[in-house]
mmCIF file of C-alpha atoms and ligand atoms in Angstrom:
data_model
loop_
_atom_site.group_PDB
_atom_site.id
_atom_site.type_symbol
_atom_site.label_atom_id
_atom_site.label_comp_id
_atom_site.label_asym_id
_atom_site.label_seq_id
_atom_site.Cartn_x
_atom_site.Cartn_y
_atom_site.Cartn_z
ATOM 1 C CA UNK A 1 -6.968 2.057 -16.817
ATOM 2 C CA UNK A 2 -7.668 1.048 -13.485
ATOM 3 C CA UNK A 3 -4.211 0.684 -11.577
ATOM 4 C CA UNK A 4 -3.667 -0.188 -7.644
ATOM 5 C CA UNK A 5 -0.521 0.688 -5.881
ATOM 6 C CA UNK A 6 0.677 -0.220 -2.304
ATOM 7 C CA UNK A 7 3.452 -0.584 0.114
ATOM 8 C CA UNK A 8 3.590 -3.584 1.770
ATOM 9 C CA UNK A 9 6.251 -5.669 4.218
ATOM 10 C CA UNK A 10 7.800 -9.063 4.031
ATOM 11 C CA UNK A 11 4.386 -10.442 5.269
ATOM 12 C CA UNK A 12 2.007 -8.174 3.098
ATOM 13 C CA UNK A 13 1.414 -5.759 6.146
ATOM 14 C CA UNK A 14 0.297 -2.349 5.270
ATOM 15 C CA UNK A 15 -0.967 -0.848 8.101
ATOM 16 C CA UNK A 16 -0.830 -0.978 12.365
ATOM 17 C CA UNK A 17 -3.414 1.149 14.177
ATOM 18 C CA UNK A 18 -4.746 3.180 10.502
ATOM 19 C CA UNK A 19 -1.164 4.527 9.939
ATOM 20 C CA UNK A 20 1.441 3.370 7.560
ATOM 21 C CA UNK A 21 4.348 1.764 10.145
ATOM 22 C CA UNK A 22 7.723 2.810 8.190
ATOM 23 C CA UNK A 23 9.012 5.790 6.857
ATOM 24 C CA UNK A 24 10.378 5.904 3.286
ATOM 25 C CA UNK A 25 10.802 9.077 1.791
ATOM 26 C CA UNK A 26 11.100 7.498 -1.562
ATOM 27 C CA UNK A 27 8.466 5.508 -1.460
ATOM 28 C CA UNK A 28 6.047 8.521 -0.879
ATOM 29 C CA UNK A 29 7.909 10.450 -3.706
ATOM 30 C CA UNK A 30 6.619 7.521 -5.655
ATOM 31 C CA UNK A 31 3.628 7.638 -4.776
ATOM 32 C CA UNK A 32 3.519 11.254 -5.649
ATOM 33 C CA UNK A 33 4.151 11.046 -9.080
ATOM 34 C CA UNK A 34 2.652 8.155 -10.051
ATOM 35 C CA UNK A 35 -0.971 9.258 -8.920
ATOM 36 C CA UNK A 36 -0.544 13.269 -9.327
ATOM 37 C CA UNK A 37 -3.136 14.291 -11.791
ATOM 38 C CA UNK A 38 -5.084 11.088 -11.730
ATOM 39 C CA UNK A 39 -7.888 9.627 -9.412
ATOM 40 C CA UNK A 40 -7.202 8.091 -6.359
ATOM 41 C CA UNK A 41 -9.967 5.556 -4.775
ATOM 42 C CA UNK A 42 -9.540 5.153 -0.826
ATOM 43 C CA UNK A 43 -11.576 3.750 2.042
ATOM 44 C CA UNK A 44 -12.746 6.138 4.556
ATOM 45 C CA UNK A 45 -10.499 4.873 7.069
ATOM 46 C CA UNK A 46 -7.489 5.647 4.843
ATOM 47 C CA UNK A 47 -8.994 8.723 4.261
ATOM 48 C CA UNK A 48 -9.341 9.560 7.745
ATOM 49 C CA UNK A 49 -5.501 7.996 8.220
ATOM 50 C CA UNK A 50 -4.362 11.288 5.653
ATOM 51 C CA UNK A 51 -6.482 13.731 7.049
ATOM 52 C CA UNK A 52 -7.070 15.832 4.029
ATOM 53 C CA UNK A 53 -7.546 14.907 0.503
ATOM 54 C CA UNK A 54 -4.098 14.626 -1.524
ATOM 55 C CA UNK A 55 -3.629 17.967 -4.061
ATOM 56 C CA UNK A 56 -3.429 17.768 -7.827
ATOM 57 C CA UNK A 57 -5.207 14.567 -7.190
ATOM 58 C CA UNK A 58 -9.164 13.387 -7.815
ATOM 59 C CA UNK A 59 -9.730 12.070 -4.528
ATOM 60 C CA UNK A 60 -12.639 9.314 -3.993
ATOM 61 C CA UNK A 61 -13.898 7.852 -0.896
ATOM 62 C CA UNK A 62 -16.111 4.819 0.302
ATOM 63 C CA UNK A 63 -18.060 5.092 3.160
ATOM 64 C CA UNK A 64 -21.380 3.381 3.942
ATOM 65 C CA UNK A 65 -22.143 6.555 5.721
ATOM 66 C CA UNK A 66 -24.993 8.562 3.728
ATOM 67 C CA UNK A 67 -24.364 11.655 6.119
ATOM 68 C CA UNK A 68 -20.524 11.349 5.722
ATOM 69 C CA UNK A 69 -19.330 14.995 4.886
ATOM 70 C CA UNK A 70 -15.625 16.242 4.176
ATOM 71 C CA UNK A 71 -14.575 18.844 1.910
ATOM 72 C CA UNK A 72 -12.573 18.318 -1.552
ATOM 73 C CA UNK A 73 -13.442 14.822 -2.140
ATOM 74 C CA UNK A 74 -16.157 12.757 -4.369
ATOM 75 C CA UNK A 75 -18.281 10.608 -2.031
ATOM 76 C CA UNK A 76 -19.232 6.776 -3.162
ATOM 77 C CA UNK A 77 -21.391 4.298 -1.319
ATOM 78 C CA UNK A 78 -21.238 1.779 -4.054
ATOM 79 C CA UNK A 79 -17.941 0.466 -5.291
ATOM 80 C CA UNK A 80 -18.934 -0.324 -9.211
ATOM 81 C CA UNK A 81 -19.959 3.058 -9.186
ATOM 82 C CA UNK A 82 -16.426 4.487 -7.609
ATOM 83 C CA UNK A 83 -14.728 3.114 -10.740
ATOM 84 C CA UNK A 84 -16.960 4.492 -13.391
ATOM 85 C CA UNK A 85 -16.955 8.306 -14.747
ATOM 86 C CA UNK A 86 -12.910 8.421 -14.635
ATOM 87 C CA UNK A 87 -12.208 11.803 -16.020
ATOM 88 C CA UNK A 88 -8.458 10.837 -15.859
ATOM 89 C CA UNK A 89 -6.111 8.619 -17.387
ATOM 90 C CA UNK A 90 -5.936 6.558 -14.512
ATOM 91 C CA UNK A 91 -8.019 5.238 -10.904
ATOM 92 C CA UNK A 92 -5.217 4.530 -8.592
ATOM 93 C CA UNK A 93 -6.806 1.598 -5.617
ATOM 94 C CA UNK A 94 -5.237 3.054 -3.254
ATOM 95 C CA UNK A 95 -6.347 1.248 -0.215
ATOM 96 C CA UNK A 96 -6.814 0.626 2.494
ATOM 97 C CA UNK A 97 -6.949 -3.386 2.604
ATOM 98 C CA UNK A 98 -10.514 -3.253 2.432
ATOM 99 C CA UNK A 99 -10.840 -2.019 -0.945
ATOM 100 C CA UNK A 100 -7.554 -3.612 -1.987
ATOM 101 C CA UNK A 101 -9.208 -7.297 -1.211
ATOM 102 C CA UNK A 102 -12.346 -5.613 -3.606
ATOM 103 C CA UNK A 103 -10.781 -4.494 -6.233
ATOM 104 C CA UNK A 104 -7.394 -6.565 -6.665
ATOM 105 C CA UNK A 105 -9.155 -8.676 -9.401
ATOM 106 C CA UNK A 106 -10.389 -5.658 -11.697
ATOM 107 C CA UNK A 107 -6.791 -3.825 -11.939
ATOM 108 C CA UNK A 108 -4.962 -3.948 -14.727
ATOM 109 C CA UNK A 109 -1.560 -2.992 -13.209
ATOM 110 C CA UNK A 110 0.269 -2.790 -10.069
ATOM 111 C CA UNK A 111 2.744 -0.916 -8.250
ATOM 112 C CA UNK A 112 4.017 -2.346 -5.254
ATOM 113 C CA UNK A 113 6.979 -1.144 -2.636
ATOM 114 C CA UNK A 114 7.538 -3.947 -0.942
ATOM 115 C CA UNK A 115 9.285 -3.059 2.391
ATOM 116 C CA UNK A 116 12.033 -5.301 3.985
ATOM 117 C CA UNK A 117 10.406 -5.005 7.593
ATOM 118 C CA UNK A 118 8.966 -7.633 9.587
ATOM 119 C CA UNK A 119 6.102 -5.309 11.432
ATOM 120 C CA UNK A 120 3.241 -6.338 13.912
ATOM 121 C CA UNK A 121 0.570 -5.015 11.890
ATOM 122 C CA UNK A 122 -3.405 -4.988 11.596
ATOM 123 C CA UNK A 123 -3.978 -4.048 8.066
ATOM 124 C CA UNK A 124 -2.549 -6.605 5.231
ATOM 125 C CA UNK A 125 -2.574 -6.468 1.206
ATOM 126 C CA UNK A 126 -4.305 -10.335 -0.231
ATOM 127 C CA UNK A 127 -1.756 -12.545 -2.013
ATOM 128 C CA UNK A 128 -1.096 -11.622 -5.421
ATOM 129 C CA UNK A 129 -2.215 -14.754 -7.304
ATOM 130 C CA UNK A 130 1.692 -14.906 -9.706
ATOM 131 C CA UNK A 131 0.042 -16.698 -12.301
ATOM 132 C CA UNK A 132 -2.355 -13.526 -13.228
ATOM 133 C CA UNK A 133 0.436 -10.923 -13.485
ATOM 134 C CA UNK A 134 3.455 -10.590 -15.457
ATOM 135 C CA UNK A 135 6.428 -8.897 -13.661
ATOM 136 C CA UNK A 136 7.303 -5.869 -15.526
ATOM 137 C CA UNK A 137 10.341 -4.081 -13.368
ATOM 138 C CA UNK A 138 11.457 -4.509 -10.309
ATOM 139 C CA UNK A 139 14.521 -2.494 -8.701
ATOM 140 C CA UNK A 140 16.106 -2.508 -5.115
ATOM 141 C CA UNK A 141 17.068 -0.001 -2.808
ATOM 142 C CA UNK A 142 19.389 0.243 0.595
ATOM 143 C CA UNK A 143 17.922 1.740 3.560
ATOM 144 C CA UNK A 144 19.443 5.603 4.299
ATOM 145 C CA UNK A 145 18.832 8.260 6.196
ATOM 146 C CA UNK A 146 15.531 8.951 4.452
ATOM 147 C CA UNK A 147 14.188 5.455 4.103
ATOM 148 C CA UNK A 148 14.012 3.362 7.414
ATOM 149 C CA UNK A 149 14.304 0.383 5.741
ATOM 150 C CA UNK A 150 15.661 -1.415 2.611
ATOM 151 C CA UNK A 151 12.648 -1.469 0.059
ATOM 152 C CA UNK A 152 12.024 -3.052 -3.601
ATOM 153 C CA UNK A 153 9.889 -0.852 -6.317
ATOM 154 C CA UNK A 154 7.982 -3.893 -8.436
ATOM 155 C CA UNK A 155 5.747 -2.763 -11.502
ATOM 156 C CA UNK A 156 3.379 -5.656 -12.143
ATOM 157 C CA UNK A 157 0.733 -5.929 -15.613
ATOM 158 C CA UNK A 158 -1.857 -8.353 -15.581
ATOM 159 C CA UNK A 159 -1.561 -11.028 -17.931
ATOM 160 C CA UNK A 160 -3.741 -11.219 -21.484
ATOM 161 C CA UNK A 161 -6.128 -14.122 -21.277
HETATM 162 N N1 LIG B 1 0.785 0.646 2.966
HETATM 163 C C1 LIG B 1 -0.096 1.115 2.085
HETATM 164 O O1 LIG B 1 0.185 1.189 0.876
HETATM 165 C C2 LIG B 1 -1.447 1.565 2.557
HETATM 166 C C3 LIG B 1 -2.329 2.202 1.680
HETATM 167 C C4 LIG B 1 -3.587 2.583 2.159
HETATM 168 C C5 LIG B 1 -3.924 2.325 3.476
HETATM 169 N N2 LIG B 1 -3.050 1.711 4.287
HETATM 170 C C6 LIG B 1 -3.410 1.372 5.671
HETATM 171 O O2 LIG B 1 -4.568 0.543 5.639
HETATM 172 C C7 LIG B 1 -5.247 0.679 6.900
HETATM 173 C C8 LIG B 1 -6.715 0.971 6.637
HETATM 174 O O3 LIG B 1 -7.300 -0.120 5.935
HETATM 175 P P1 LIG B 1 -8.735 -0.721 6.350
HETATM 176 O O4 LIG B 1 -8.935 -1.939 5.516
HETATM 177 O O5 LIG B 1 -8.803 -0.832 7.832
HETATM 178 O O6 LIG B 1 -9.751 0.439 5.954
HETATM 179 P P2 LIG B 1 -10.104 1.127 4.527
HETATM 180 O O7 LIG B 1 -10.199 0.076 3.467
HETATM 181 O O8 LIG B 1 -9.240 2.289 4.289
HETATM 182 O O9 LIG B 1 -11.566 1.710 4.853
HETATM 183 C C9 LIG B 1 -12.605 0.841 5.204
HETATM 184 C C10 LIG B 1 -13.918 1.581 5.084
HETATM 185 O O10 LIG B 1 -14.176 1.891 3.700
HETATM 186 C C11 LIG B 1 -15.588 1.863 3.480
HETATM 187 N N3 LIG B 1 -15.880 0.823 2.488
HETATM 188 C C12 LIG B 1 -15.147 -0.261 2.147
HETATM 189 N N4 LIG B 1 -15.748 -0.955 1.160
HETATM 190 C C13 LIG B 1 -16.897 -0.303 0.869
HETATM 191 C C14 LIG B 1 -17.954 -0.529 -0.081
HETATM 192 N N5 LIG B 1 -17.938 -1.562 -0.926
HETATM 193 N N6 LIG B 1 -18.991 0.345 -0.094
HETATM 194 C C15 LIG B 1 -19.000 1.416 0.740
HETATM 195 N N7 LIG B 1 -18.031 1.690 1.653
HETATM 196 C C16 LIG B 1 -16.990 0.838 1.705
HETATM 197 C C17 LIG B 1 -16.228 1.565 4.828
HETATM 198 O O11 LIG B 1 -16.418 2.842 5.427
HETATM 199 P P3 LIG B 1 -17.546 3.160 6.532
HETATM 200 O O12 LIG B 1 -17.123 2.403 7.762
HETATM 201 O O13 LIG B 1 -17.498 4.641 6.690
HETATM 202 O O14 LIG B 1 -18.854 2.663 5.955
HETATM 203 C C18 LIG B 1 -15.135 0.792 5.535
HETATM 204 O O15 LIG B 1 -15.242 0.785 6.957
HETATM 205 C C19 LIG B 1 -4.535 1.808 7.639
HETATM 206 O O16 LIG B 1 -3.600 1.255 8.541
HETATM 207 C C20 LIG B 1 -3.808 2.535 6.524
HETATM 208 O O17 LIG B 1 -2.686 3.254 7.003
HETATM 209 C C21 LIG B 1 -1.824 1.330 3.868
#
């Protein structure tokens, strides 16, 4: 199952200067268990954005770079390759917009947080074409002490042809 999963703002922003611009607690508790024990597929700069690879996770990374090296992570140059050999139930897209605009057509579901923030980003998320997916669940939440700003979980499938 190849799944993608996101947080995005009211204009599909996702990222200013190769960080996330919000913190939501819940959103990254989300995150958490959604992808923990699966395979996660990132860009390098995302990669580079964490710092580390994520535990309990199969971390992949795309790079161009043939003498890229960092520690605890499988290293792809070719994307059709980064989605084959899943040992896991799961490959979770997991950004950055770069491999988001790639692979947004192949994914069979979707998990989206889509944050009620109006931010000057750099980084954005391509429009969801509606008439491909088939919302499954979607739930709202007011902003707290823990979460900067009101947010929406959305659980998309893509439609049978
Ligand atoms: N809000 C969210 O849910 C979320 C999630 C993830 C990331 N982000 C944000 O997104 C931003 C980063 O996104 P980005 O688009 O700038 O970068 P990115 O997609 O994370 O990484 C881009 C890099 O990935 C490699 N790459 C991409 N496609 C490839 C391919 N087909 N083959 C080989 N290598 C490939 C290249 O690395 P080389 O240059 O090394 O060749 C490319 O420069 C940051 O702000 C981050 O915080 C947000």
């Amino acid at each position: 199952m190849i799944s993608l999963i996101v947080a995005y703002d009211k204009n599909r922003c996702i990222g200013s200067n190769n960080t996330i611009p919000w913190n939501l607690k819940e959103d990254m508790k989300r995150v958490k268990s959604l992808t923990t024990n699966q395979t996660i597929l990132m860009g390098r700069k995302t990669y580079e954005s964490i710092g580390k690879p994520l535990p309990n996770r199969i971390n992949r990374v795309l790079t161009n770079n043939s003498d890229y090296v960092a520690e605890g992570i499988e290293l792809f140059s070719n994307i059709d390759d980064a989605l084959r050999n899943v040992t896991t139930e799961k490959i979770f897209i997991f950004g950055g917009s770069t491999i988001y605009e790639q692979l947004i057509d192949v994914c069979n579901e979707i998990y989206i947080t889509e944050v009620d923030a109006d931010i000057n980003g750099d980084s954005y998320f391509p429009k969801l074409k509606e008439e491909e997916w088939l919302l499954i669940s979607e739930e709202s939440f007011k902003k707290d002490i823990n979460n900067e700003y009101d947010y929406k979980f959305l659980y998309y499938r893509k439609k049978e042809v």
